[in-house]
Every structure is written in C-alpha cells, then in structure tokens.
Rosetta silent file (secondary structure, phi, psi, omega in degrees, C-alpha in Angstrom):
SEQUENCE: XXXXXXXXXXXXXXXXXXXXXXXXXXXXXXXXXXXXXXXXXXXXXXXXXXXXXXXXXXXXXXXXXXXXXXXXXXXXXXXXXXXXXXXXXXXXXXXXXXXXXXXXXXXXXXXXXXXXXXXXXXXXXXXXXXXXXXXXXXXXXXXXXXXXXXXXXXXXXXXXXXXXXXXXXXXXXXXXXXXXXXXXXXXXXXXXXXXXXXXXXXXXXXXXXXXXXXXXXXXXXXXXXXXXXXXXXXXXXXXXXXXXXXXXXXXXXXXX
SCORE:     score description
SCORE:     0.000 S_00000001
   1 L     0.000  129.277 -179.633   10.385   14.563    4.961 S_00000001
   2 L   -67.045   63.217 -158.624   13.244   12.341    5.866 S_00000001
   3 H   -87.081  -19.203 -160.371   13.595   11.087    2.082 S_00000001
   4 H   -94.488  -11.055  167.675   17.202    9.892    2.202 S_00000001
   5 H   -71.325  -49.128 -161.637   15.681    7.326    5.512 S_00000001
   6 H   -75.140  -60.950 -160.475   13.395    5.948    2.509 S_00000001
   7 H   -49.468  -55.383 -176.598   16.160    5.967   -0.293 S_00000001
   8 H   -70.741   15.223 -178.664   18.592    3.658    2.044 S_00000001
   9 H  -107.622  -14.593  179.706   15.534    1.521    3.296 S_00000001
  10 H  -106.962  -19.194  152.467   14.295    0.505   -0.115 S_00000001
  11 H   -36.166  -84.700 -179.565   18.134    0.150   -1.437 S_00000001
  12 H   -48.424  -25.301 -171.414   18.352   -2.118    1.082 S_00000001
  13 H   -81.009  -50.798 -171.282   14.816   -3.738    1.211 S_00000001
  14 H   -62.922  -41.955  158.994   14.450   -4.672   -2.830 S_00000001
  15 H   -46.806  -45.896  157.969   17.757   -6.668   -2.263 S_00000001
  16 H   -57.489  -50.648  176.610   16.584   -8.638   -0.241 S_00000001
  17 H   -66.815   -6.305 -166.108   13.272   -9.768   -1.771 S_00000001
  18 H   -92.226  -55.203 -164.634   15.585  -10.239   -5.152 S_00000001
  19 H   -77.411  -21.140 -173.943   17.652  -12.763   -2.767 S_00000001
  20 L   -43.864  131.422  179.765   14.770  -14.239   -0.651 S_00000001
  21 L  -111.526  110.875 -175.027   14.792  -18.072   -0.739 S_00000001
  22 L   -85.021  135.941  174.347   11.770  -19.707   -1.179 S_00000001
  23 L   -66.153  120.269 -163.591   10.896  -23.380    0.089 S_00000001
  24 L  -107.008  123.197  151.927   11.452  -25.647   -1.785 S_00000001
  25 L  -122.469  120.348 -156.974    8.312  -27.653   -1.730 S_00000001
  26 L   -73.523  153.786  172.607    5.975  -28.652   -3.920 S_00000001
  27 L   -71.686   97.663  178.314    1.953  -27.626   -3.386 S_00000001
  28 L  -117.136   43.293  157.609   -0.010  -30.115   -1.908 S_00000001
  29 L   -63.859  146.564  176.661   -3.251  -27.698   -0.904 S_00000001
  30 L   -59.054  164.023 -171.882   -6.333  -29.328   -1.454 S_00000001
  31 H   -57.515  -36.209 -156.299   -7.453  -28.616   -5.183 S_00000001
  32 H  -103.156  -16.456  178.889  -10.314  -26.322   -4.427 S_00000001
  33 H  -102.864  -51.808 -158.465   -7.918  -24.155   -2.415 S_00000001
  34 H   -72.524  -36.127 -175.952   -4.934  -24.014   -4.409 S_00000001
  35 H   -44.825  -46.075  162.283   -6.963  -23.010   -7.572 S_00000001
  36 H   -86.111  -22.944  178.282   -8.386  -19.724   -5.913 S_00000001
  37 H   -46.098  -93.566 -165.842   -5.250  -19.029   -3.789 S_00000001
  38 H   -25.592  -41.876 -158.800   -3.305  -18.925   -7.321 S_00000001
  39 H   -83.197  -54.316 -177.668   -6.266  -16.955   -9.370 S_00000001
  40 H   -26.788  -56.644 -179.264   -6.111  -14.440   -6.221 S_00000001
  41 H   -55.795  -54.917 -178.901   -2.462  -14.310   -6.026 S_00000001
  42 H   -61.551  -24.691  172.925   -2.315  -13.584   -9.711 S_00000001
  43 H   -62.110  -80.652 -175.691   -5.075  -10.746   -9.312 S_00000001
  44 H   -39.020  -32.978  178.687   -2.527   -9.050   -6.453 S_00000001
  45 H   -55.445  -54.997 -179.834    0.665   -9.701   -9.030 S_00000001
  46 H   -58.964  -73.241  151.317   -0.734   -8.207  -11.438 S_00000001
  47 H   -37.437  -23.176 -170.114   -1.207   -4.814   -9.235 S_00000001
  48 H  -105.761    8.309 -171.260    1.822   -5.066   -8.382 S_00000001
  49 H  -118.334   26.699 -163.474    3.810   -4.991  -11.847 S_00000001
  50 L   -83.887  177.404  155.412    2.980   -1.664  -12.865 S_00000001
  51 L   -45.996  -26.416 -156.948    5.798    0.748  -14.324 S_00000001
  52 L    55.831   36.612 -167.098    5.378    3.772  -12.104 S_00000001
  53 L   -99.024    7.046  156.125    4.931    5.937  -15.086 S_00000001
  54 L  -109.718  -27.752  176.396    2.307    8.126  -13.736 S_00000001
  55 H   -84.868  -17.406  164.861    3.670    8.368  -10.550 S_00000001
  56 H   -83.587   11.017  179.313    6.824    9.517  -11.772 S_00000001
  57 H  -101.935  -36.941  172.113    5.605   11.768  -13.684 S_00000001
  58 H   -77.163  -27.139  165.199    3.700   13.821  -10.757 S_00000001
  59 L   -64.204   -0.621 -164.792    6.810   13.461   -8.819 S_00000001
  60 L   -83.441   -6.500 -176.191    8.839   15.719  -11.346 S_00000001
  61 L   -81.900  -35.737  159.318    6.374   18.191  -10.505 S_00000001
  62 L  -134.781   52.871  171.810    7.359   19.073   -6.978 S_00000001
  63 L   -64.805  -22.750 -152.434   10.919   17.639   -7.495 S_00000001
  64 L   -94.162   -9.652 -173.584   12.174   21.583   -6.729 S_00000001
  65 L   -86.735  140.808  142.554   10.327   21.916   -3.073 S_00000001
  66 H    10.859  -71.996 -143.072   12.809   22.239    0.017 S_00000001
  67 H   -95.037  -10.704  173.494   10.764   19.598    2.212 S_00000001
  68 H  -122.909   46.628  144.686   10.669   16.754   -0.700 S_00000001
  69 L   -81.359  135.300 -173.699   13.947   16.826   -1.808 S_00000001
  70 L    74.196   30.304  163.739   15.238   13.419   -3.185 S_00000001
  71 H   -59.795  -43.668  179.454   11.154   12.536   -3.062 S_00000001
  72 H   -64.887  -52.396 -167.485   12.116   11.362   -7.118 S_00000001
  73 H   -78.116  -43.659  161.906   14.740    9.133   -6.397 S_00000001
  74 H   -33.363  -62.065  159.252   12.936    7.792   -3.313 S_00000001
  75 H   -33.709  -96.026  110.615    9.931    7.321   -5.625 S_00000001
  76 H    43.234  -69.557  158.102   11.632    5.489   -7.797 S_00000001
  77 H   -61.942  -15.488  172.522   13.024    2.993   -5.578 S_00000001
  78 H   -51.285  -46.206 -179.927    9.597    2.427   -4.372 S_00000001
  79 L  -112.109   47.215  107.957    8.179    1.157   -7.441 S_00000001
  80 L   -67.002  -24.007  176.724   11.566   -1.177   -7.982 S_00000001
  81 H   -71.489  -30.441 -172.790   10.144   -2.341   -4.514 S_00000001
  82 H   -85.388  -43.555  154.355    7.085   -2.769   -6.037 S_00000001
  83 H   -46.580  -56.603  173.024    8.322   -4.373   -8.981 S_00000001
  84 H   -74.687  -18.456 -178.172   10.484   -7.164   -6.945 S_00000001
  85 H   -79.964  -11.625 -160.271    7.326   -8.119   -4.983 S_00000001
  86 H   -90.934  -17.327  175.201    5.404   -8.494   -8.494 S_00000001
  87 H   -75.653  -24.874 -175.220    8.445  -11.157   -9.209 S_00000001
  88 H   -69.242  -44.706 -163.378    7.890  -12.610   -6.141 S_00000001
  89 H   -95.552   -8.012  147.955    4.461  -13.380   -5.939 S_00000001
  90 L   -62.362  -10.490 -169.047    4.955  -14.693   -9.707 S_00000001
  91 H  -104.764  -36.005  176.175    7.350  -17.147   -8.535 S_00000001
  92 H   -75.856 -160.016  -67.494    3.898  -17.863   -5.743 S_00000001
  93 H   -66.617  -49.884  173.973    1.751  -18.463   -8.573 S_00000001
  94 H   -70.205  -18.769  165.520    3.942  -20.729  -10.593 S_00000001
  95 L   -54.035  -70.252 -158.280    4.623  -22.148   -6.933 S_00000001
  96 L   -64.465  -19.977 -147.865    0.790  -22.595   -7.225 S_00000001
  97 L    48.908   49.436 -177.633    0.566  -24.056  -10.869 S_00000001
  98 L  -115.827 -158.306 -138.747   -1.671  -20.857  -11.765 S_00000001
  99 L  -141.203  134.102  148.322   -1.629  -18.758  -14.531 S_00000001
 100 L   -73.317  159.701  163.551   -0.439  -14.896  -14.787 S_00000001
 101 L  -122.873  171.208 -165.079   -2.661  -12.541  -15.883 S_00000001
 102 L  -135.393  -15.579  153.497   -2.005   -9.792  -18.125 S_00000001
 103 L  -138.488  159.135  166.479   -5.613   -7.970  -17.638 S_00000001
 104 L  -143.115  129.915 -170.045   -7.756   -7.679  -15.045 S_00000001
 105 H   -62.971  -31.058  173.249  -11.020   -5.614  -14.359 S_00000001
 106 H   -72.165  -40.059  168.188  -10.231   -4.229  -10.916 S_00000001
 107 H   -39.566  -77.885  156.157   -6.532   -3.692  -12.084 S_00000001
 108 H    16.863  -78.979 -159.798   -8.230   -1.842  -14.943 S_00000001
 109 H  -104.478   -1.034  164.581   -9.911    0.641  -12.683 S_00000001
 110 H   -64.484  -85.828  150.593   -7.340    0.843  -10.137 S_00000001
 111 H     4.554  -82.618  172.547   -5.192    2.205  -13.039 S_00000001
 112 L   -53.847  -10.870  175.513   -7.615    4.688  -14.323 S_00000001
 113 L   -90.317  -41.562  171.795   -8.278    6.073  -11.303 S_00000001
 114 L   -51.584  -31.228 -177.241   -4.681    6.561  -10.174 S_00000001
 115 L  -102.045   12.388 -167.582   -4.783    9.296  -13.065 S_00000001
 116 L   -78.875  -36.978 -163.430   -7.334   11.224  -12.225 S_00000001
 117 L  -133.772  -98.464  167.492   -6.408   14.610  -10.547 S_00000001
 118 L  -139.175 -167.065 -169.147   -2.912   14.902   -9.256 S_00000001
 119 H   -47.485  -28.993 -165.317    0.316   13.387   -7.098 S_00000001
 120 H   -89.564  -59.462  137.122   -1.351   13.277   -3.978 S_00000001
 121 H    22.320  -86.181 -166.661   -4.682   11.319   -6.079 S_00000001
 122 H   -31.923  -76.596 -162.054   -2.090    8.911   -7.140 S_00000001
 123 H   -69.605  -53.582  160.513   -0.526    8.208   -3.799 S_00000001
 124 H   -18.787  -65.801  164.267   -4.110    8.009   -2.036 S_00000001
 125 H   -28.189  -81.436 -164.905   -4.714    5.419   -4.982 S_00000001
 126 H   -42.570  -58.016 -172.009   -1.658    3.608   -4.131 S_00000001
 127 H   -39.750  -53.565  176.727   -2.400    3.883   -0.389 S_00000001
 128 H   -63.402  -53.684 -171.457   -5.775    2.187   -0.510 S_00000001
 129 H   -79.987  -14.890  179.012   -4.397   -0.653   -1.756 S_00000001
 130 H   -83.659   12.173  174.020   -1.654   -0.982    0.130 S_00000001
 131 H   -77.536  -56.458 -158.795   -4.117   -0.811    3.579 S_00000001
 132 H   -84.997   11.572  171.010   -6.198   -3.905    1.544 S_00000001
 133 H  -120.361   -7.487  148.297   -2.813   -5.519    0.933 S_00000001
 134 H   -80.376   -8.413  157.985   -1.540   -5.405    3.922 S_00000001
 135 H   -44.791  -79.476 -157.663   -5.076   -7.162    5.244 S_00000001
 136 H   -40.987  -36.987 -164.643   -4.664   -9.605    2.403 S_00000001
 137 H   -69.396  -44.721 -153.902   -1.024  -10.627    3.187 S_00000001
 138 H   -85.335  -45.875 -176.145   -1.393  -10.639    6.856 S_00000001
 139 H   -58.522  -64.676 -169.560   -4.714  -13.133    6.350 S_00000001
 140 H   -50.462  -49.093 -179.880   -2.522  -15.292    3.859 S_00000001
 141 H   -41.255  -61.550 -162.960    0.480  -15.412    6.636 S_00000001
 142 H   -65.837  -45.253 -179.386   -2.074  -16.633    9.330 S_00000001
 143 H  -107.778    1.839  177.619   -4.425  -19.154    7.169 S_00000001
 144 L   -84.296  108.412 -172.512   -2.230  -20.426    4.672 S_00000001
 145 L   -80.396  -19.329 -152.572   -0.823  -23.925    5.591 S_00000001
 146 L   -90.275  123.809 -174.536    1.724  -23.878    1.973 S_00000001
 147 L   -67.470    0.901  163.913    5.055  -22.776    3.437 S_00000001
 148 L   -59.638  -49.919 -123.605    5.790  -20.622   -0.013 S_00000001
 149 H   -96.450  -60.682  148.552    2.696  -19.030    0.043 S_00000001
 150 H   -14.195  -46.320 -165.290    3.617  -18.235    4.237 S_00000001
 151 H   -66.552  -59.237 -179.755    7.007  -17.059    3.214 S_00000001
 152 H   -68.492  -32.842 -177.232    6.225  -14.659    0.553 S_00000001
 153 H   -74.843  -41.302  161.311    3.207  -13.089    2.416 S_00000001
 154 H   -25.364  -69.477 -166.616    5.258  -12.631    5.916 S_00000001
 155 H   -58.067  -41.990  177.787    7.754  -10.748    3.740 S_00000001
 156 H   -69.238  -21.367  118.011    5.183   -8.575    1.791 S_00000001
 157 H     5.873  -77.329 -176.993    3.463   -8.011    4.866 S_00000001
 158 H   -45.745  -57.114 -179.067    6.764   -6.434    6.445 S_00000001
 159 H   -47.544  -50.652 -166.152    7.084   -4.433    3.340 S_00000001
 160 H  -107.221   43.999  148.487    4.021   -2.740    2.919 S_00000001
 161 H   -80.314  -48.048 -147.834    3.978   -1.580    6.833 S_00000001
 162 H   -48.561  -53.643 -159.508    7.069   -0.155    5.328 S_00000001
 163 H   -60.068  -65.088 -160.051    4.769    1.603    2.242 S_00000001
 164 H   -37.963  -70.936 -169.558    2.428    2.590    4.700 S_00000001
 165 H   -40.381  -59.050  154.822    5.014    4.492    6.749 S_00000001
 166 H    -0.849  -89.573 -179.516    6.110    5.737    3.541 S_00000001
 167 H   -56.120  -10.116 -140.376    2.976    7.171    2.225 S_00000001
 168 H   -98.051  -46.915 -165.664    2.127    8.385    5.788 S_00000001
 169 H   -84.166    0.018  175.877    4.880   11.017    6.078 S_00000001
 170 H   -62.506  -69.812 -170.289    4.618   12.016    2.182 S_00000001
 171 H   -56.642  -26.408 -171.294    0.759   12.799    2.963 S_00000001
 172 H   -66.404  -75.921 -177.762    1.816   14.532    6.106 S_00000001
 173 H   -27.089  -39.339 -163.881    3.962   17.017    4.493 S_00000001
 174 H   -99.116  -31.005 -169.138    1.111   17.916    1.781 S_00000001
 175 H   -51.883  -53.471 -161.008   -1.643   17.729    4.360 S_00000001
 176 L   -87.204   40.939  128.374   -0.064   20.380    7.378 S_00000001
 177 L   -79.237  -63.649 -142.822   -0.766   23.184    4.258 S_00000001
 178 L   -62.337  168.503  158.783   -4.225   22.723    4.152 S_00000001
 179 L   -90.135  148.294 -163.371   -6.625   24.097    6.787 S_00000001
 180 L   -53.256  -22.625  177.806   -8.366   21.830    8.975 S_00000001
 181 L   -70.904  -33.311  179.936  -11.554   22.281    7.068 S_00000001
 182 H   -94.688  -40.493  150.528  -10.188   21.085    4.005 S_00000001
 183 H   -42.383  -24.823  172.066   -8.259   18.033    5.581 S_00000001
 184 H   -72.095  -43.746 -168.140  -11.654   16.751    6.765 S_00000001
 185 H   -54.203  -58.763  154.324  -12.913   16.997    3.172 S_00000001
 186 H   -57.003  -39.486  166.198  -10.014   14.716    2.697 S_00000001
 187 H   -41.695  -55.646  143.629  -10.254   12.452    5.239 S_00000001
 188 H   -15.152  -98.644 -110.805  -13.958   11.807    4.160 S_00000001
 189 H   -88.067  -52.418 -174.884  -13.746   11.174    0.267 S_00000001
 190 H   -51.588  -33.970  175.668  -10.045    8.872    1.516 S_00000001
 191 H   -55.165  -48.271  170.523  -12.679    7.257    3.962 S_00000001
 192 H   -74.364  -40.060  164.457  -14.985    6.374    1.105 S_00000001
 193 H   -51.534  -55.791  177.032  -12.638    5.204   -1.181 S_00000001
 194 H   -77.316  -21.955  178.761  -10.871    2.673    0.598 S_00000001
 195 H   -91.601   -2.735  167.345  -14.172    1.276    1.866 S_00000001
 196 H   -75.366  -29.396 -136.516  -15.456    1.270   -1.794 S_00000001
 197 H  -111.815  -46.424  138.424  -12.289   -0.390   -2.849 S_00000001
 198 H   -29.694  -74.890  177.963  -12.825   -3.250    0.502 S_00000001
 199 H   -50.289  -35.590  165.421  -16.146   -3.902   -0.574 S_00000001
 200 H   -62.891  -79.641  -99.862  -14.657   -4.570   -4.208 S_00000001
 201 H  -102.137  -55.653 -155.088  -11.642   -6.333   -3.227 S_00000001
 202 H   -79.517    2.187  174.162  -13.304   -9.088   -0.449 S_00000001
 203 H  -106.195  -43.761  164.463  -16.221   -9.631   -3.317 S_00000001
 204 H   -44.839  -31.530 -170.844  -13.491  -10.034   -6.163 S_00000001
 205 L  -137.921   27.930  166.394  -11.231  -12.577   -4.110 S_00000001
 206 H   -49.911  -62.615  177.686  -14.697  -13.861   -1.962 S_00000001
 207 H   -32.045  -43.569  179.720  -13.666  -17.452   -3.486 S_00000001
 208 H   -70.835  -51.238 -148.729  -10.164  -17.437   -1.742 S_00000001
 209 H   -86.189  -27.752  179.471  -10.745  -15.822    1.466 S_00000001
 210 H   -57.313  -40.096 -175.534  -13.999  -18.581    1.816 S_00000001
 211 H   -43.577  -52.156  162.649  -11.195  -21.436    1.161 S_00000001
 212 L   -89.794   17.280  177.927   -9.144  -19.983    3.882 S_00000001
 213 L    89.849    6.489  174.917  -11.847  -19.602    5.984 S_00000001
 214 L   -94.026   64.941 -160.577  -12.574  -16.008    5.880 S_00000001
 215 L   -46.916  161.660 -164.289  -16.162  -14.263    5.184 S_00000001
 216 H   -65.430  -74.443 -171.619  -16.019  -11.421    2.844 S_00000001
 217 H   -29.636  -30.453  167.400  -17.611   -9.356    5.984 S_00000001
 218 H   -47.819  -66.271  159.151  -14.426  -10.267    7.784 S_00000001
 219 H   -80.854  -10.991  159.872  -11.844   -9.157    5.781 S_00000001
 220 H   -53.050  -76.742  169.098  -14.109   -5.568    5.274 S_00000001
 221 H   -22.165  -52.826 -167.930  -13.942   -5.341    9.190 S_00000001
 222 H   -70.882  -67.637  175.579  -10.138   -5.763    9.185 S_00000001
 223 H   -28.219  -32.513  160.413   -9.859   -3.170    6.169 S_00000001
 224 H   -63.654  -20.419 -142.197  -11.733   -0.999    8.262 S_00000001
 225 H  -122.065  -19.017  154.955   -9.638   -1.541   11.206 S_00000001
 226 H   -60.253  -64.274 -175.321   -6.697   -0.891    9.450 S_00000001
 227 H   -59.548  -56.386  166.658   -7.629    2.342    7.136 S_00000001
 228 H   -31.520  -75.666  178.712   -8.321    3.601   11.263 S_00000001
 229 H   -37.128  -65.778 -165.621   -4.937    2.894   12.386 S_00000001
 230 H   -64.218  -44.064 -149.823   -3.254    4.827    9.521 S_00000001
 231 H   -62.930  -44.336 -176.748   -5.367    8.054    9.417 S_00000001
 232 H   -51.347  -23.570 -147.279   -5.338    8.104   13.419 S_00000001
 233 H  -118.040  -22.088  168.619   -1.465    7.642   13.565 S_00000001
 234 H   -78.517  -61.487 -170.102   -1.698   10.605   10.580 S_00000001
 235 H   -48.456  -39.201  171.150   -3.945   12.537   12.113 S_00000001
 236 H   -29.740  -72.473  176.448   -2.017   12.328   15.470 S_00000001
 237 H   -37.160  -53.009  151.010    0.815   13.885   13.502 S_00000001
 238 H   -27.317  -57.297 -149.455   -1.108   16.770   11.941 S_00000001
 239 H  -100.263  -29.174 -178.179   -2.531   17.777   15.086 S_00000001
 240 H   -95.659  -13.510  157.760    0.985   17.671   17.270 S_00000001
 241 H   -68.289  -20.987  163.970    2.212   20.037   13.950 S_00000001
 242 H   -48.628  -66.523  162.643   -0.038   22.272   14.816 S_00000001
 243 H   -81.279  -11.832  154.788    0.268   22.867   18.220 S_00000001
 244 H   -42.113  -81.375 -167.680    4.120   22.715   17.633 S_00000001
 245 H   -63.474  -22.705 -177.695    3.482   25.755   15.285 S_00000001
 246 H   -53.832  -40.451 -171.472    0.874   27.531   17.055 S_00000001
 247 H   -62.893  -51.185  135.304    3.370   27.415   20.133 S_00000001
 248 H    32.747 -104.461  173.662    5.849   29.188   17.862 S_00000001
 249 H   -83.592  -40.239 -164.465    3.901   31.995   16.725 S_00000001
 250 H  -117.415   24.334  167.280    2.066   33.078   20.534 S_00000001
 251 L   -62.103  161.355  169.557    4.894   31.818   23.051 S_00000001
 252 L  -107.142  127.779  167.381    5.760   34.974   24.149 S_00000001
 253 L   -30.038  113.478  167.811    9.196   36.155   24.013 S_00000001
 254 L   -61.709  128.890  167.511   12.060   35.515   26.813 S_00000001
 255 L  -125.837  161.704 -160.961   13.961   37.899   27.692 S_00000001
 256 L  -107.153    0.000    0.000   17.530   37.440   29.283 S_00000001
C-alpha cells in the first residue's frame, strides 16, 4: 500500500477544508425544507466528529507489517480529515439555523458496531458509511438550491471518493491473503450490511430527501449502485493479483 500517497493527500486535503470559504448568504429555503435539511445535516455531523479512538487503536496492531507501513500516521490524518468535515458541516447547520446534536440513535449503533471484531470490522464500518455519504452529498450537491449547503456537499463529495479510494486499497492488501472462498464470505455479510445500513439511513433522513425531492426507494437504488462500483473496482483488483501471482509461480523459466 502506497501509504505515504495518502499521508501527503490528506496533509494537503484537511487544509483546505480548514480554509474553504463559504458563501456568504443567508438561508432563504422554504421553512419546511430548511428544518429537515439542518436536522439531517446535524445527524451526518454528528458521524462525522468522532475521535478515531478505536480505529487507532487496531491500527497499532499491524503498525510492524512491511506492506502497511506508515498505515498509523496515514490513519491518523484521516480522521483529522474527518474531523475538519465535522467543522464544516457545523458551520452548514448554523448556516441552517439548526441545532447540533450530541446523541443520536443511528450514531449510537454505528459506534457500537465499529467495535465489534477487529481493524478490518472497523474500516468495513467506516466504509459503509462513507458509500451512503457519498450518495447523500452527491444528492445534496444536485437538489439543494442554498449555495452553502452546494458548497460544502461538492467538497465532501470530492473527499469521500478520496476515503473510498482510501479504504479500497487498505481492504485490498488484507483481502489478497484470504482464499477466494473466504473473500466471498466477505463480500456477502459487506453486501448485507451496507444495504441494512441504506435501508436505515433513507428511512432516518426520509423527511429531507422527500423535501428535496427524493423517495427513500431512490436513494436505496443509488446506495446500491454505488456499494457495486466499489466492490467491482475491488474485486477487479483482487482478481488481476492473482493472475499476476499465479503467472509468477507457473511461467516457466527462460533460459539465455
């Protein structure tokens, strides 16, 4: 894994969103809009303001392999990345006149879940939401007339393609161990998750996405259409490591 490509991309990236200049204009969505935009927005913030103190705790745990070295510091700027987007979309809420929140039930079980097994658990956690947050963002960008709300969602948008990439070659690394039998098993239970966690997510924030014009069924479909893209674009990877090594081991020797 190319870890020192992530440490100067989120060095560079978190600087920006600390500098990002928001428009200033006051909110004049109708009332009925801005009220769930804001409780939505504040839902998404709220995920987004954790510590990283579980995942930095699983990274110290294969800080010593070879193929993830400087995975910790990388980590680590991730969730400062993670951290400037949670200021950001707080500055979109108060943009909003809405309220922070300081609990929430899906946060809650997002959280509790994230702890369940190990690092690669974690990052799966993490993953799924960043699939339904890059829906969400990309939806806000498109149907969202308030040029704040437009600004910050472009940019978060950008970002968690970024995460995506991120996560993609992390799982890649841990994945090309397993045997193909047991990568299905994952692929499944990752399959189920994120469409449990879609089916949550577009019934939790139904109110918003109706506002902007968006059935629940709608944003599932995209979430679907998404969680495709990554695993195929994983799997892809997987599958040309394979025949890489297989090529390898039964090329037959040249001789000169």
């Amino acid at each position: 894994m190319n870890t020192q490509h992530w440490i100067n991309h989120f060095e560079a990236n978190t600087r920006l969103n600390h500098e990002l200049l928001l428009p200033d204009t006051a909110c004049d969505l109708p009332e009925h809009v801005r009220t769930a935009l804001a409780r939505s927005i504040a839902i998404f913030q709220l995920g987004e303001s954790g510590g990283g103190t579980r995942l930095r705790r699983y990274t110290r745990s294969i800080a010593s392999l070879e193929n993830l070295k400087g995975y910790q510091r990388a980590v680590d700027l991730f969730v400062a990345e993670e951290q400037s987007h949670a200021a950001l979309l707080a500055r979109t809420v108060t943009h909003l006149r809405g309220t922070l929140l300081q609990k929430q039930w899906t946060n809650s079980i997002f959280r509790w879940m994230r702890d369940l097994v190990n690092l690669e658990f974690n990052i799966q956690v993490l993953l799924t939401a960043e699939l339904i947050a890059e829906v969400y963002f990309g939806l806000l960008s498109l149907r969202c007339s308030d040029p704040v709300v437009q600004t910050v969602a472009k940019k978060l948008l950008r970002d968690e393609m970024g995460h995506l990439s991120f996560q993609r070659d992390f799982l890649f690394e841990r994945l090309k161990t397993l045997t193909p039998a047991v990568q299905r098993l994952w692929r499944w239970q990752f399959q189920a998750i994120h469409l449990a966690t879609a089916c949550v997510v577009s019934w939790d924030h139904r109110d918003c996405l109706r506002r902007l014009n968006i059935t629940p069924a709608d944003f599932r479909s995209r979430a679907v259409r998404c969680w495709q893209s990554f695993q195929s674009r994983l799997e892809r990877r997987l599958c040309e490591s394979t025949a890489l090594d297989g090529s390898r081991v039964y090329s037959p020797t040249v001789s000169v």
